[in-house]
Coordinates of C-alpha atoms in Angstrom, one line a residue:
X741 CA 69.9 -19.1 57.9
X742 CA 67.6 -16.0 57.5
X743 CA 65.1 -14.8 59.9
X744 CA 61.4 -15.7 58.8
X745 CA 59.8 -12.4 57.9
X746 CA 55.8 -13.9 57.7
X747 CA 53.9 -15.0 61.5
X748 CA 53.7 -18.4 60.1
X749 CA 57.0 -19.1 59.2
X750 CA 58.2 -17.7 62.8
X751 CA 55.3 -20.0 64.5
X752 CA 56.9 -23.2 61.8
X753 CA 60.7 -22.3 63.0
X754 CA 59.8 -21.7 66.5
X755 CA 58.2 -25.2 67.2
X756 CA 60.6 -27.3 64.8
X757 CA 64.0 -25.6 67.0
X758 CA 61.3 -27.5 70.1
X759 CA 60.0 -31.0 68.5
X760 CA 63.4 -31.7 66.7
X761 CA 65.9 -32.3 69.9
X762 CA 63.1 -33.3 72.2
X763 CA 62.0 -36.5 69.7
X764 CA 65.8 -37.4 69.1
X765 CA 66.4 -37.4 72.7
X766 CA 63.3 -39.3 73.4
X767 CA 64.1 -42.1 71.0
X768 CA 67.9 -41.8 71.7
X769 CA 67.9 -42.5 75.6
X770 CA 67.2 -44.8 77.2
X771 CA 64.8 -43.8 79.7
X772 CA 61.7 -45.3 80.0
X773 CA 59.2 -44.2 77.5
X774 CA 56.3 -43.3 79.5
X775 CA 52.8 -42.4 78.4
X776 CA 53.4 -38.5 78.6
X777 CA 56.5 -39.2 76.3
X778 CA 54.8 -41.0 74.1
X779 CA 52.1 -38.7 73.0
X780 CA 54.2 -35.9 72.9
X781 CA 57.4 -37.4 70.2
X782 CA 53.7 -38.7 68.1
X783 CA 52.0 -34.8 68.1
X784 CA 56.0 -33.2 67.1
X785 CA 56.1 -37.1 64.3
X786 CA 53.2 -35.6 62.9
X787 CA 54.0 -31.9 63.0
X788 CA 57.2 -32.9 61.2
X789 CA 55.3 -35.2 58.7
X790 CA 53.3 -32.2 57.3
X791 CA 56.2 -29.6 57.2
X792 CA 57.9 -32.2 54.9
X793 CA 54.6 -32.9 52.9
X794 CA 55.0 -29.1 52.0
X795 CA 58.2 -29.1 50.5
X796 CA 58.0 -28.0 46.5
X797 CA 54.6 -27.3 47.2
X798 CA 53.9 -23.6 45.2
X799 CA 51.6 -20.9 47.2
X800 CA 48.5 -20.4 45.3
X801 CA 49.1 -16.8 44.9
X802 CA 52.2 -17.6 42.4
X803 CA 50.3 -20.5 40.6
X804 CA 49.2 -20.1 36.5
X805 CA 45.6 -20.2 35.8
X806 CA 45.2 -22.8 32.9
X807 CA 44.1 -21.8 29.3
X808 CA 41.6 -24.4 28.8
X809 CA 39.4 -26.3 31.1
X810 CA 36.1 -27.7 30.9
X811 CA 34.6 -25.8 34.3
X812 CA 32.9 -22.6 34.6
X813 CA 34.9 -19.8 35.1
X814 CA 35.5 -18.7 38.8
X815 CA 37.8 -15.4 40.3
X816 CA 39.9 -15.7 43.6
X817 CA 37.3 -15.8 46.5
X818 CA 35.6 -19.1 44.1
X819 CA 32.4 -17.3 42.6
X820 CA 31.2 -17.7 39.0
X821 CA 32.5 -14.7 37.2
X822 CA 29.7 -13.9 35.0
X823 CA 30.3 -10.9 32.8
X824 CA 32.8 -13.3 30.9
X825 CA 32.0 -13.0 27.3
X826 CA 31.9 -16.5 25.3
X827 CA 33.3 -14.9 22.0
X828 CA 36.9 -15.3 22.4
X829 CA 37.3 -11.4 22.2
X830 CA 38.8 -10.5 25.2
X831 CA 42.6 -8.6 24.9
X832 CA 45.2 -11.0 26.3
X833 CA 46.6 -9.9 30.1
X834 CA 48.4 -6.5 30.4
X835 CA 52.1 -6.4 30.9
X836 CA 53.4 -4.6 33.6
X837 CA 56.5 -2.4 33.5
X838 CA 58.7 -4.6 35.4
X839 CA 58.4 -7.0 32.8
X840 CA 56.1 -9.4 34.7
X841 CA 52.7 -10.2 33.1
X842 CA 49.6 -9.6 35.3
X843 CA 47.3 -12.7 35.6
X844 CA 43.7 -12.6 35.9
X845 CA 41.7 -13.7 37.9
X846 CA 39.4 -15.2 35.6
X847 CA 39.4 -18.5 33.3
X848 CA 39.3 -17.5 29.5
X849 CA 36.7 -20.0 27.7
X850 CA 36.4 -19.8 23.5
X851 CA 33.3 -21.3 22.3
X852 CA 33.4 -22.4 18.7
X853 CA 30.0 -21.8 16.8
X854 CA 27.7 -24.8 16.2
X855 CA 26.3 -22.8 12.6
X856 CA 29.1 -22.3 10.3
X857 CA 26.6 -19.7 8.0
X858 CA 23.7 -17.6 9.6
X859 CA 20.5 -19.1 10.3
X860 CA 17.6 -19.0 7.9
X861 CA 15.2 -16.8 9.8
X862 CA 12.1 -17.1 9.0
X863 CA 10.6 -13.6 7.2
X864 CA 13.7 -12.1 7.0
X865 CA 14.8 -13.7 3.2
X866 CA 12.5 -12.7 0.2
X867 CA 10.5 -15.5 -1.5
X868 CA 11.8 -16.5 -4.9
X869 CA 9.4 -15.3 -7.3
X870 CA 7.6 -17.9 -9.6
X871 CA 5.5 -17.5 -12.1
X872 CA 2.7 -19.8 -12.7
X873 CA 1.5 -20.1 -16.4
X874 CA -2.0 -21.4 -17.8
X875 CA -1.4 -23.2 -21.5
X876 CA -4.3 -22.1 -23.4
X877 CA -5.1 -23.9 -27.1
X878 CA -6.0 -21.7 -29.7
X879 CA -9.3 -23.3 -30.1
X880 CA -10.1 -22.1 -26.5
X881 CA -9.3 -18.5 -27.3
X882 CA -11.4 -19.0 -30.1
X883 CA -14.3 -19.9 -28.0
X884 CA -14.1 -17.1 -25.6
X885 CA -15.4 -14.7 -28.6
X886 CA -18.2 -17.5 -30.0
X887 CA -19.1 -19.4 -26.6
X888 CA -22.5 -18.2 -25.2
X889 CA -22.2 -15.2 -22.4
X890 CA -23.3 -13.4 -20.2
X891 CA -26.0 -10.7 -20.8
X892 CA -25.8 -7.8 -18.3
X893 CA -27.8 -5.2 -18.2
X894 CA -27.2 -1.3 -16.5
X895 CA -26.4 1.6 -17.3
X896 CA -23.0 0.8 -18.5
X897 CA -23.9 -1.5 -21.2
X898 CA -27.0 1.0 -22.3
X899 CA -24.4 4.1 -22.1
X900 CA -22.4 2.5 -24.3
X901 CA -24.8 1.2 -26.7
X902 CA -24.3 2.3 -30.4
X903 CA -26.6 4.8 -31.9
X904 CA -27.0 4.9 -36.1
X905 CA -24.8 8.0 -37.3
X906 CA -23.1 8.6 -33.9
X907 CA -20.2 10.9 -34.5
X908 CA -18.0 9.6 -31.8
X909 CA -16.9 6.2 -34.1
X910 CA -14.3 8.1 -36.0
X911 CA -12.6 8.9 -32.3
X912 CA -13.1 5.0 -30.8
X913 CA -11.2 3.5 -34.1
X914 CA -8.2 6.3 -33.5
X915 CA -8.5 5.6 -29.7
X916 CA -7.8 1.8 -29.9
X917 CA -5.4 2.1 -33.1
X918 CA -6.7 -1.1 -34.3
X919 CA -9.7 -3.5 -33.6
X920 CA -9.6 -6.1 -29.9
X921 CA -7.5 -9.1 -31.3
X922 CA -6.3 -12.1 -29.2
X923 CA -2.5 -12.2 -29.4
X924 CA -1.4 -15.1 -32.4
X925 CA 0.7 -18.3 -32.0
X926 CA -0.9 -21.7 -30.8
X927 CA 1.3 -22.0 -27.6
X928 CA 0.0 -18.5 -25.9
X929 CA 1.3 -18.7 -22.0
X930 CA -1.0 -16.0 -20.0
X931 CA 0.9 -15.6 -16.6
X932 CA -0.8 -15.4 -13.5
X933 CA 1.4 -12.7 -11.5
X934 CA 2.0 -13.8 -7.7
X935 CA 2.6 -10.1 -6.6
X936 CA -0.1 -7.9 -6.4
X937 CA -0.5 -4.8 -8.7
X938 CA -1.8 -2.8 -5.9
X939 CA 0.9 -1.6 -3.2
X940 CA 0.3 -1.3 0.3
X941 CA 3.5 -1.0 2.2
X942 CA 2.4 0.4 5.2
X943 CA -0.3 -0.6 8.2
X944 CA -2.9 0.5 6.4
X945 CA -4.5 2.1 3.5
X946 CA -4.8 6.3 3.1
X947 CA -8.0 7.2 4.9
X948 CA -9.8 8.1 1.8
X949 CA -10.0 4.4 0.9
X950 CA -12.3 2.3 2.2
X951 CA -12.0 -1.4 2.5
X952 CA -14.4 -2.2 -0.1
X953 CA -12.4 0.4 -2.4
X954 CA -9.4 -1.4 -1.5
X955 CA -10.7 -4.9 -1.8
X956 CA -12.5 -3.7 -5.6
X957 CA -9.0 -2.7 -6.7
X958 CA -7.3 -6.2 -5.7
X959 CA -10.2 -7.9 -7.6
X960 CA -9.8 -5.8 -10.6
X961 CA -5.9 -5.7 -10.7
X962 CA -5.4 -9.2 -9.7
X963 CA -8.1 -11.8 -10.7
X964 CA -7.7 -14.1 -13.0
X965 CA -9.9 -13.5 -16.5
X966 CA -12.4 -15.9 -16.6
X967 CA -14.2 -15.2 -20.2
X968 CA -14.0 -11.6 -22.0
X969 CA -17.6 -10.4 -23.3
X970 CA -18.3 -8.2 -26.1
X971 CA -20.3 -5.4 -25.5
X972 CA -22.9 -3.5 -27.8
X973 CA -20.4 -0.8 -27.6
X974 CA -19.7 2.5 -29.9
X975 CA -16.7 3.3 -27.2
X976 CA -15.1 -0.4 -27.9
X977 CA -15.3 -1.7 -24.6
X978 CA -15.5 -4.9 -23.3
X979 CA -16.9 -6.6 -20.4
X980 CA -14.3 -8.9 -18.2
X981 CA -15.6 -12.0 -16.1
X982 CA -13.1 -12.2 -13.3
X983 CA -12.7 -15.3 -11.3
X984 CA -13.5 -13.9 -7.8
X985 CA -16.1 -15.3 -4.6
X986 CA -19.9 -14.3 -5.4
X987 CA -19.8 -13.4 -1.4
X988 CA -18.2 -10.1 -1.7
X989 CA -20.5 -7.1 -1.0
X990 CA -19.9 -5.5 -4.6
X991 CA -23.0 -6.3 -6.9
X992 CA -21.9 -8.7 -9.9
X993 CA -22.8 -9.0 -13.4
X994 CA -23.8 -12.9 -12.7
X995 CA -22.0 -15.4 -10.4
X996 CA -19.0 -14.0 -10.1
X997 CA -17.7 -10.1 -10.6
X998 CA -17.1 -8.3 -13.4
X999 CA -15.2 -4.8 -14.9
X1000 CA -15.5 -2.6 -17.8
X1001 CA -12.1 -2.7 -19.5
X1002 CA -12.1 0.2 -21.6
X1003 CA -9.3 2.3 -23.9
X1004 CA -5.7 3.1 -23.0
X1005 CA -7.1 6.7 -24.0
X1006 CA -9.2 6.7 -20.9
X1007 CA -6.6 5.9 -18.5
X1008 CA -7.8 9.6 -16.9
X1009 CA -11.0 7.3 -15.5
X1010 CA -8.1 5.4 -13.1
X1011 CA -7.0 9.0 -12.1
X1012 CA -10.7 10.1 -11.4
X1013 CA -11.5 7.4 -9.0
X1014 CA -8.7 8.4 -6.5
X1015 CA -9.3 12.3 -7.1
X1016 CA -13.1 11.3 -6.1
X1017 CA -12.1 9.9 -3.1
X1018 CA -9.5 12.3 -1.6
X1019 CA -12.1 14.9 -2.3
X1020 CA -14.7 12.9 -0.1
X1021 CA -17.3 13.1 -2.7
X1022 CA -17.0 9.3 -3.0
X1023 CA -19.5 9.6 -6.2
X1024 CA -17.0 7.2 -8.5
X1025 CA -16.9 3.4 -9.3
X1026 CA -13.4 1.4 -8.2
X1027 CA -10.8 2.0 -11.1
X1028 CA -7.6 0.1 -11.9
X1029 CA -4.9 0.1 -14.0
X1030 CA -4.4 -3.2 -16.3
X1031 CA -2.3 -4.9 -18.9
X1032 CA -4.0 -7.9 -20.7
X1033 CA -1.1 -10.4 -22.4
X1034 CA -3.6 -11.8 -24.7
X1035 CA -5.5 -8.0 -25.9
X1036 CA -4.3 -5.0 -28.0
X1037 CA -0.6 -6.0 -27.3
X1038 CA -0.7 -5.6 -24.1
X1039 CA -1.2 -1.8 -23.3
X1040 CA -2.0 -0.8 -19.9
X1041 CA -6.3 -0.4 -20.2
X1042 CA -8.4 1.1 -17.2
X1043 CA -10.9 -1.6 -15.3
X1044 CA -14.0 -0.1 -13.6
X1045 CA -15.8 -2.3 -11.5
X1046 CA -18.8 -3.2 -12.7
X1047 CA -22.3 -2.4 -10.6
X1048 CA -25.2 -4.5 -11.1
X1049 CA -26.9 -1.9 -9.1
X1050 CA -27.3 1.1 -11.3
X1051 CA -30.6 1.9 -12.7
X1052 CA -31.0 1.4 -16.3
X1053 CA -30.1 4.4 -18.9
X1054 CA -32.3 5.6 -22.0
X1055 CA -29.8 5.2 -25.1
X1056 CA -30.7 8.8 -26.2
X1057 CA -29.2 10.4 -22.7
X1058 CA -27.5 7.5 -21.5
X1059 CA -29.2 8.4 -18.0
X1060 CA -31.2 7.3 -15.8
X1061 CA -32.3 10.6 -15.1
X1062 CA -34.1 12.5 -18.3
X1063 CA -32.9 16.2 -17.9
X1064 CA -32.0 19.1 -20.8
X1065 CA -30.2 22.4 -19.4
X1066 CA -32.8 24.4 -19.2
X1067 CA -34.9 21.9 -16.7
X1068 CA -31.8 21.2 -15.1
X1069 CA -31.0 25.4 -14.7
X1070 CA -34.9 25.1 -12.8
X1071 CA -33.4 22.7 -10.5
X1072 CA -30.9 24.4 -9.5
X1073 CA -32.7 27.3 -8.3
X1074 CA -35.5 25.4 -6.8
X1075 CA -32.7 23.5 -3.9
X1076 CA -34.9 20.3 -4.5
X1077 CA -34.8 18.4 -1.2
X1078 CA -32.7 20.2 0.5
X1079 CA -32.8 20.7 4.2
X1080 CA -34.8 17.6 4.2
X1081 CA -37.5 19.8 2.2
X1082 CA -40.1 17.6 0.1
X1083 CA -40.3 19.6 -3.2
X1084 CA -44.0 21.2 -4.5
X1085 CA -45.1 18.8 -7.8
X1086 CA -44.5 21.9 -9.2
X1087 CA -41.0 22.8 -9.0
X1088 CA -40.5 19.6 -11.6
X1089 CA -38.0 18.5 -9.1
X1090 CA -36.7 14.8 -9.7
X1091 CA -35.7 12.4 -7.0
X1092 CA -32.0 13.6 -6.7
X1093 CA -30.6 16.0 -3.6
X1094 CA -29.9 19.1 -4.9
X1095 CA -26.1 18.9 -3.5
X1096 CA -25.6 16.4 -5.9
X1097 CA -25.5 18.9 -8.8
X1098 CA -22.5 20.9 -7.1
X1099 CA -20.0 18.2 -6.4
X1100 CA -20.5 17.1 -10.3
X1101 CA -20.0 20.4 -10.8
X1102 CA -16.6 20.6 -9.4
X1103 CA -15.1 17.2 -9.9
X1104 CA -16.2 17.9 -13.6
X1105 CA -14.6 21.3 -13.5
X1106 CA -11.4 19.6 -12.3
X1107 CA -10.7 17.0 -15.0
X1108 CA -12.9 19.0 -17.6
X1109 CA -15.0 16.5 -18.2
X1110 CA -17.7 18.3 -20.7
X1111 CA -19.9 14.9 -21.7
X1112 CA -22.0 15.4 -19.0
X1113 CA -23.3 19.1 -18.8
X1114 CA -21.9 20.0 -22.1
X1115 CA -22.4 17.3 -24.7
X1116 CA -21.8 20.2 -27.2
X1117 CA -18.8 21.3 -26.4
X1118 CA -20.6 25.3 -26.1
X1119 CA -18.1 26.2 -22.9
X1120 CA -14.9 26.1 -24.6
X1121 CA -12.9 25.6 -27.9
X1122 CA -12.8 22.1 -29.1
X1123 CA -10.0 20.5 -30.5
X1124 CA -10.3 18.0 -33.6
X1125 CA -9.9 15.0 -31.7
X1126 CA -12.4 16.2 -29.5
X1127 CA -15.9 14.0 -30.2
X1128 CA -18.0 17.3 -30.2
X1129 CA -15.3 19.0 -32.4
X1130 CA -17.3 17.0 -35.4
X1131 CA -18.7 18.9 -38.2
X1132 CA -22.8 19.9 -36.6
X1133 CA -21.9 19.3 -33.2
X1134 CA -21.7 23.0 -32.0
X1135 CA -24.3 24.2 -34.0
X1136 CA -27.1 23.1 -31.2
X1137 CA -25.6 25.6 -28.8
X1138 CA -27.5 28.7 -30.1
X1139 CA -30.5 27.0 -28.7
X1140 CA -28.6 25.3 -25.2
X1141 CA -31.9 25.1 -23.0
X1142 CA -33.1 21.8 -25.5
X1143 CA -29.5 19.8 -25.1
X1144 CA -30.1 17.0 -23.1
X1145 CA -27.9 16.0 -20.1
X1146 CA -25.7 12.8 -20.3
X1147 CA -24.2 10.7 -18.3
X1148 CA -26.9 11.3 -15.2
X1149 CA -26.8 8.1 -13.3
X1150 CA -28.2 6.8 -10.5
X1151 CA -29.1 3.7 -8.1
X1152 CA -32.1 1.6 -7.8
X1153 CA -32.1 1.8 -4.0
X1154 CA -30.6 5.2 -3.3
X1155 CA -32.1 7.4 -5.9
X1156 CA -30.8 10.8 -4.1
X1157 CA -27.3 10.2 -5.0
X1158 CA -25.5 10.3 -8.1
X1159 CA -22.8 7.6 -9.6
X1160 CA -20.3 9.4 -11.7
X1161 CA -19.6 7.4 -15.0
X1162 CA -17.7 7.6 -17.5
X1163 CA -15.0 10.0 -16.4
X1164 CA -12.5 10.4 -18.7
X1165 CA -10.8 13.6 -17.8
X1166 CA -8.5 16.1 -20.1
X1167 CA -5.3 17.6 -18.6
X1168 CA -4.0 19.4 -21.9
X1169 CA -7.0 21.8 -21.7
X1170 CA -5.1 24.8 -21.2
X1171 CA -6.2 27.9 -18.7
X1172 CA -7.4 29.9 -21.1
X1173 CA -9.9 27.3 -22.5
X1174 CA -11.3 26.1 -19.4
X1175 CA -14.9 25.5 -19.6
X1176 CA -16.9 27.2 -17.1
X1177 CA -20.3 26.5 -18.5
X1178 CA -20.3 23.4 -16.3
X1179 CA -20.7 25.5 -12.9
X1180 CA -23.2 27.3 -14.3
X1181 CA -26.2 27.7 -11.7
X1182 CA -24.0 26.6 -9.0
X1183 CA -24.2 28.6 -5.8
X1184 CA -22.7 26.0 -3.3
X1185 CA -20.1 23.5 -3.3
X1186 CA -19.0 21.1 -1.0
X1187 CA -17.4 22.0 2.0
X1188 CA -15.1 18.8 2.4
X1189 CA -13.8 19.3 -1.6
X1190 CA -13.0 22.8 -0.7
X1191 CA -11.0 22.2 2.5
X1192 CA -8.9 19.7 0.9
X1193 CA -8.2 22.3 -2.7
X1194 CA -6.9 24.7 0.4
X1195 CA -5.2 23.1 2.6
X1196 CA -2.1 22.7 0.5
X1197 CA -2.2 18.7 1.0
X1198 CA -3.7 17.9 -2.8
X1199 CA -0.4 17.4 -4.0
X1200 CA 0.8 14.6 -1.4
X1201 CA -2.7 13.0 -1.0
X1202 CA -3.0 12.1 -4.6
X1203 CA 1.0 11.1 -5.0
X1204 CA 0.2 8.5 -2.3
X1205 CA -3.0 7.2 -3.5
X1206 CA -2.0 7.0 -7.3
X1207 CA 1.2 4.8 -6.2
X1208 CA -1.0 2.1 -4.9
X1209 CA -1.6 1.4 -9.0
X1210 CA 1.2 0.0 -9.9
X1211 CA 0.5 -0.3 -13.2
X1212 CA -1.1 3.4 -13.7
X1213 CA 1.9 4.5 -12.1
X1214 CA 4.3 2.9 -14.1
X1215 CA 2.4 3.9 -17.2
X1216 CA 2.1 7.3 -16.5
X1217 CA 6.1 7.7 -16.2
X1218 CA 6.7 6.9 -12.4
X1219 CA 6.3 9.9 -10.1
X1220 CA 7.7 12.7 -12.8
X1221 CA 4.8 11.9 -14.9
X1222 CA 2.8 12.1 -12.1
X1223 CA 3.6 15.7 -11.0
X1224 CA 2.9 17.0 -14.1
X1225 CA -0.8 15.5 -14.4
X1226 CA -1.0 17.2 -10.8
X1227 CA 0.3 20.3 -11.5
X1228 CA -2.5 20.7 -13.8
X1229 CA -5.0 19.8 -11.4
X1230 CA -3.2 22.2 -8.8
X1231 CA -3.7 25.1 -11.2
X1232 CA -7.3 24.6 -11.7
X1233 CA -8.3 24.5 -8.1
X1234 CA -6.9 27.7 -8.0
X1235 CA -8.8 28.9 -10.7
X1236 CA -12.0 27.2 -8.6
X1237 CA -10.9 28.4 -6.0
X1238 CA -10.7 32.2 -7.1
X1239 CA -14.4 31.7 -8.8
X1240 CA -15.8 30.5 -5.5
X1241 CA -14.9 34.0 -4.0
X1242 CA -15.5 36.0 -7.2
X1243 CA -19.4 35.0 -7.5
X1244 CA -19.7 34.8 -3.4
X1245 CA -20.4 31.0 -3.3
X1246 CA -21.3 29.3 -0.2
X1247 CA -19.4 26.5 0.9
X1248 CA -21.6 24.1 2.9
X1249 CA -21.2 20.4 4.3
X1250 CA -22.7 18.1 2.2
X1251 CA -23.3 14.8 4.0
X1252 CA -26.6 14.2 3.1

């Protein structure tokens, strides 16, 4: 028999060696079995009851922690454990070098998965793309040329109006290639596109762009065509009746809204608009980018938005505002309402803020747009395809002060401003050809234009705005097409820019 080596055991050994021969002698004897007796073999009966109910019983220290069991997990002491990941992940015990395995204290609970593929979540799966179709009949693309229409009138309509022996016709037929046809085949499907065709990935639009700019581009990219009307037009274009709400701010050509869908030569009117805007002259109508199924084979045509609001034009000028060079050279020089100045009746001055003559000016200078201040091609060398490269046309500039001004447009209510039309813009002019008649008699220029031509930023403005066209993108040759159109535009603010310092020009805010 070995010593006990733990208190307990010694305290267990020490009062069996007393119990044991006292209750055997008790019950063995015959002495009287007296109270004291009594109680004291009952106290060592019991003692000797629980030593026995403790034989094979295993300490807990040496007892197996169970793989499975439907409790929380608890350590030692009996509190939750509750960094105990629910993944089945966690590496099995670590073996010790004796060769025993060290248990844990902890129960290890696997929790199966109630999905057995990911969730759906809501906005992070793309929508399938459908395409909803509208079966038109022949007979009702017949109609849309013979049914009664519309009759708008504005400067756009009288611009465009033909005049007998007009020398521009020969340039319209080359420009369209062939005449406006609907596309042939009884069972025509004219998709209604669910995406829009202008992009706005992030919070908001570029600064330059107001809301109602935004919200005109939508309606011309997007809308579905209601009716197409034909225009007394020597350019070939056509007036488009878009489905859209007659509560939007943007004047319409009757109930609902309307644009001016004009030739894939004149796409340089879509490129226009957003120069306009990032040089903060904001002087230009809302231009898109648009294919049409069910016209010309579906080339990509520039929309303008249409503007009831325009005063009417004379057909001779196609202005609202009657001006030749020379009367417009007197302007010039008498600053009409400048400063808040009323002009003498004198001076011949019209209603228009002298300002308004330099940032036409420039923004004409930029695309070399010559239809305005120089009908007659006199500032530069015409090419052949050029309308004022016709046999005649340059023979009116030995007497320049009698040309009359085109294209001078204004507003009904705001009479001081101009509204740049018609602004189809030439990047193949080449530097030496650039046509500096149109600033002429300029002696300021606006100060926000010019901050934007030097602070280096052109490039990256116009990149992001012209990607909101889709379409104008994409038909321009994605972004390497792009570059090239702005690398033109780069080089002639350069060129502006050196002018403006040559002839000491004053650069002046222009917010009036």
């Amino acid at each position: 028999m070995t010593c006990p080596d733990k208190p307990g055991q010694l305290i267990n050994w020490f009062v069996c060696s007393l119990c044991i021969p006292r209750v055997l002698r008790l019950w063995s004897s015959r002495r009287p079995r007296t109270r004291r007796n009594l109680l004291l073999g009952t106290a060592c009966a019991l003692y000797l009851g629980f030593l026995v109910s403790q034989v094979g019983h295993v300490s807990p220290q040496h007892r197996r922690a169970p793989e499975k069991g439907p409790y929380p997990n608890v350590d030692a002491a009996g509190t939750p454990f509750l960094e105990l990941p629910l993944d089945g992940t966690l590496a099995p015990p670590a073996n010790q070098g004796n060769g025993t395995t060290l248990q844990p204290n902890v129960v290890y609970i696997t929790l199966r998965s109630k999905r057995s593929k990911p969730a759906n979540i809501r906005g992070t799966v793309k929508p399938k793309r459908r395409k909803k179709y509208v079966l038109a009949s022949l007979s009702q693309r017949q109609e849309m040329w013979t049914k009664p229409s519309i009759q708008p009138h504005g400067p756009l309509v009288a611009a465009e109006a033909d005049i007998p022996g007009n020398p521009h016709k020969e340039e319209v037929d080359r420009g369209w290639g062939r005449p406006w046809r609907l596309a042939q085949g009884p069972d025509l499907q004219l998709p209604r596109t669910v995406e829009s065709n202008i992009r706005i990935y992030s919070e908001s639009a570029p600064s330059w762009l107001s809301k109602e700019d935004i919200r005109g581009m939508r309606l011309l990219a997007d809308s579905a065509i209601g009716d197409i009307q034909e225009l007394p037009s020597q350019s070939g274009a056509r007036l488009l009746v878009l489905e859209g709400s007659s509560k939007n701010k943007w004047p319409s050509c009757d109930s609902n809204p309307c644009g001016l869908l004009k030739r894939p030569l004149d796409m340089s009117e879509v490129f226009a608009f957003h120069l306009d805007r990032i040089l903060g002259l904001n002087r230009t109508l809302p231009s898109v980018s648009r294919k049409s199924e069910f016209i010309q084979d579906g080339h990509p045509c520039p929309v303008i938005l249409w503007d009831s609001s325009l005063s009417p034009t004379y057909n001779g000028s196609h202005s609202s505002v009657s001006l030749t060079w020379g009367t417009y050279q007197q302007l010039l020089k008498q600053k009409c309402w400048q400063n808040g100045r009323a002009p003498k009746a004198e001076w011949g001055c019209t209603e228009v803020h002298h300002h308004e003559w330099s940032k036409m000016a420039l923004f004409d200078f930029l695309l070399q747009i010559y239809n305005r201040l120089d009908v007659n091609c006199c500032g530069f060398r015409p090419r052949k395809e050029d309308a004022c490269g016709q046999k005649g046309m340059r023979l009116k500039c030995d007497n320049q002060d009698t040309v009359e001004l085109t294209h001078i447009v204004q507003r009904k209510h705001d009479p001081r401003h101009l509204v740049f039309i018609d602004n189809k813009g030439f990047f193949d002019r080449s530097e030496d050809n650039l046509n500096f008649k149109l600033l002429e008699g300029i002696k300021e220029f606006p100060e926000s234009a010019v901050s934007v031509l030097k602070s280096q930023h052109l490039r990256e403005k116009l990149l992001q705005s012209l990607f909101l066209d889709k379409v104008y993108w994409e038909s321009q040759g994605g972004r390497q097409g792009i570059e090239k159109l702005i690398d033109v535009i780069e080089q002639r603010a350069k060129i502006l820019l050196t002018y403006i310092n040559a002839h000491g020009a004053k650069v002046l805010p222009m917010n009036q």
